[in-house]
Amino acid sequence: NAGVTQTPKFQVLKTGQSMTLQCAQDMNHEYMSWYRQDPGMGLRLIHYSVGAGITDQGEVPNGYNVSRSTTEDFPLRLLSAAPSQTSVYFCASSYFSASGSYEQYFGPGTRLTVT
Amino acid sequence: DAKTTQPPSMDCAEGRAANLPCNHSTISGNEYVYWYRQIHSQGPQYIIHGLKNNETNEMASLIITEDRKSSTLILPHATLRDTAVYYCIAHSGGTSYGKLTFGQGTILTVHP
């Protein structure tokens, strides 16, 4: 299994440009999430999904859109990039275990700079 | 999710046990305690979780107090590669699946 993969690894955008960060998982996990991490800070949840066709907002959703058309893919769209969106973006997937808990598996991250 | 409190930083000598505390005094009965770590620039990595009982796996041990208000993550023989930020999270799942709340964590530095 490749686990959780993210592309691209690095991206530089100009203010106002749009782009899509890709995330894919091959573990058949129901739940997927997007986080951002600013320098020296903890992770903050942007959007998450509990299954194909179902998404919801996290702590910092403004400026981002998501969709989940398949179990495997959960792309994150930046509508009009701003310097405040310069950050490292992590995608994660998770499953609910028979023991009643769940664990998140994280991708390697996309480092985005908006100038 | 219950709020968790961790010391901002800790040091440990290589080969010694690292004991990382976490306070979660408002944890509810259905919330698990999870520990993740993040090595520089990488995505967070799951370490261990528990509900009431102490747990051990190949990476670490988790000790949860009887009243569940606090817990300790133990790395029995810390190595330089264990230098990372360690996050303690209380989470119940349910309607909030996928919504882990990460705090500031504890920066663990393992020195030779």
XYZ file of C-alpha atoms in Angstrom:
227
model
C 0.000 0.000 0.000
C 1.184 3.507 -0.807
C -0.850 4.869 2.114
C -1.769 8.546 1.781
C -0.184 10.373 -1.130
C -0.190 14.114 -1.762
C 0.781 16.103 -4.837
C 2.509 18.378 -5.429
C 5.179 18.373 -2.716
C 5.959 22.053 -3.259
C 4.015 24.867 -4.934
C 4.461 28.603 -5.351
C 1.419 30.666 -6.300
C 0.814 34.307 -6.958
C -1.915 36.114 -5.067
C -5.270 35.512 -6.724
C -4.338 32.293 -8.478
C -6.320 29.123 -7.868
C -5.104 25.567 -7.597
C -6.009 22.121 -6.362
C -3.987 20.092 -3.887
C -4.412 16.395 -4.550
C -4.791 13.709 -1.911
C -5.337 10.001 -2.453
C -5.420 6.951 -0.193
C -5.442 3.266 -1.072
C -6.502 1.868 2.305
C -10.275 2.088 1.665
C -10.658 4.422 4.632
C -14.006 6.105 5.086
C -12.750 9.295 6.691
C -10.439 11.891 5.169
C -9.291 15.269 6.420
C -7.265 18.305 5.408
C -5.129 20.210 7.910
C -2.843 23.196 7.609
C 0.212 23.844 9.732
C 1.756 27.277 9.962
C 5.378 27.678 11.128
C 5.778 26.805 14.805
C 2.093 25.992 15.169
C -0.016 22.917 15.626
C -2.287 21.496 12.931
C -5.629 23.127 12.219
C -8.483 21.298 10.520
C -9.732 22.825 7.256
C -12.331 20.348 5.958
C -13.112 16.730 6.507
C -15.224 13.974 4.952
C -16.970 10.976 6.502
C -17.534 9.243 3.182
C -17.970 9.741 -0.542
C -20.306 12.641 -1.178
C -20.202 13.918 2.427
C -17.985 16.777 3.561
C -18.035 19.274 6.388
C -16.113 22.304 7.574
C -13.379 22.256 10.139
C -11.826 25.086 12.146
C -10.435 27.197 9.259
C -12.512 26.511 6.089
C -12.580 29.998 4.558
C -10.888 30.222 1.169
C -10.959 26.456 0.577
C -13.358 24.054 -1.111
C -13.434 20.268 -1.045
C -15.390 17.481 -2.676
C -15.324 13.707 -2.243
C -16.596 11.919 -5.311
C -14.744 8.678 -4.564
C -13.525 6.923 -1.421
C -9.918 7.255 -2.588
C -9.624 10.951 -3.461
C -10.129 14.134 -1.473
C -8.845 17.208 -3.340
C -8.521 20.615 -1.697
C -9.157 23.670 -3.868
C -7.804 27.116 -3.139
C -10.211 29.514 -4.785
C -8.133 32.711 -4.843
C -4.770 32.299 -3.129
C -3.721 34.809 -0.483
C -0.366 35.189 1.340
C -2.150 34.114 4.555
C -2.591 30.671 2.983
C 1.162 30.107 2.906
C 1.457 26.954 4.943
C 2.113 23.222 4.922
C -0.975 21.224 4.063
C -1.478 17.691 5.346
C -4.084 15.241 4.195
C -5.104 12.333 6.417
C -7.320 9.294 6.202
C -8.759 7.183 8.989
C -11.025 4.261 9.767
C -13.198 3.210 12.650
C -11.840 0.075 14.269
C -13.736 -2.770 15.864
C -12.308 -1.702 19.241
C -14.196 1.585 19.013
C -11.348 3.904 18.190
C -9.768 5.212 15.075
C -6.343 6.316 13.934
C -5.399 8.867 11.348
C -2.738 8.231 8.728
C -1.088 11.340 7.347
C 0.432 12.133 3.990
C 3.854 13.767 3.564
C 2.443 17.259 3.094
C 2.362 19.974 0.434
C 4.406 23.090 1.098
C 2.602 26.062 -0.401
C 3.958 29.580 -0.719
C 1.745 32.428 -1.907
C 3.561 35.588 -2.981
C -13.117 16.855 22.400
C -11.747 17.477 25.867
C -8.962 20.038 26.145
C -5.524 18.571 26.808
C -2.580 20.294 28.457
C 1.044 19.305 27.866
C 4.356 20.855 28.879
C 5.820 22.825 25.966
C 9.174 21.080 26.012
C 11.122 18.253 27.642
C 14.616 16.831 27.433
C 15.740 13.244 27.698
C 19.086 11.495 27.546
C 19.538 8.884 24.859
C 18.842 5.388 26.171
C 16.781 6.613 29.081
C 13.001 6.475 29.360
C 11.089 9.526 28.205
C 7.907 10.161 30.199
C 5.584 12.674 28.551
C 2.636 13.830 30.683
C -0.765 14.990 29.501
C -3.607 16.463 31.505
C -7.183 15.916 30.288
C -9.239 16.650 33.389
C -12.531 17.188 31.508
C -12.361 14.001 29.450
C -15.697 12.243 29.027
C -16.304 8.540 29.402
C -16.359 7.753 25.690
C -13.264 9.735 24.748
C -10.100 7.880 23.907
C -6.647 9.315 24.557
C -4.467 9.335 21.435
C -0.804 10.138 21.065
C 0.768 11.240 17.816
C 4.203 12.571 17.052
C 5.553 14.770 14.317
C 9.172 14.549 13.332
C 10.467 17.710 11.699
C 8.632 18.581 8.450
C 6.888 15.212 8.242
C 3.226 14.323 8.625
C 2.121 13.303 12.126
C 2.478 9.640 13.013
C 0.108 7.660 15.205
C 1.792 6.171 18.288
C -0.781 4.653 20.620
C -4.234 5.116 22.078
C -6.214 3.980 25.102
C -9.532 4.320 26.863
C -9.151 3.105 30.450
C -6.484 0.457 30.611
C -2.770 0.898 30.195
C -1.586 0.011 26.705
C 1.717 -1.037 25.193
C 2.859 -1.510 21.635
C 6.177 -1.720 19.847
C 6.658 2.039 20.009
C 5.534 3.083 23.464
C 3.453 2.517 26.581
C 0.466 4.569 27.668
C -0.416 4.883 31.323
C -3.859 6.336 32.091
C -4.752 7.255 35.663
C -7.702 5.532 37.239
C -9.802 8.706 37.151
C -8.723 9.211 33.502
C -7.862 12.853 34.154
C -4.267 12.440 33.032
C -1.993 10.103 31.147
C 1.694 9.525 30.470
C 3.328 8.373 27.271
C 6.471 6.374 27.929
C 9.217 5.810 25.368
C 11.205 3.148 27.216
C 14.606 3.656 25.579
C 14.646 7.007 23.812
C 16.877 7.437 20.754
C 17.916 10.548 18.867
C 15.287 9.670 16.248
C 12.577 10.125 18.879
C 13.209 13.882 18.888
C 9.839 15.245 17.756
C 6.719 17.110 18.781
C 4.367 14.820 20.701
C 0.639 15.487 20.660
C -1.858 14.189 23.197
C -5.473 14.244 21.949
C -8.759 13.290 23.563
C -11.344 12.234 21.004
C -14.619 10.361 20.977
C -15.248 9.814 17.295
C -18.980 9.573 16.805
C -20.210 12.462 14.690
C -16.764 14.034 14.787
C -14.875 11.304 12.957
C -11.994 12.847 11.065
C -11.843 15.919 13.322
C -8.800 15.517 15.487
C -7.884 18.680 17.369
C -4.139 19.136 17.685
C -2.788 21.441 20.380
C 0.758 22.761 20.661
C 2.183 19.466 21.882
C 5.436 18.793 23.721
C 8.750 19.239 21.952
C 10.864 16.295 23.092
C 14.583 16.663 22.554
C 16.677 13.535 23.014
C 20.338 14.357 23.513
C 23.403 12.114 23.405
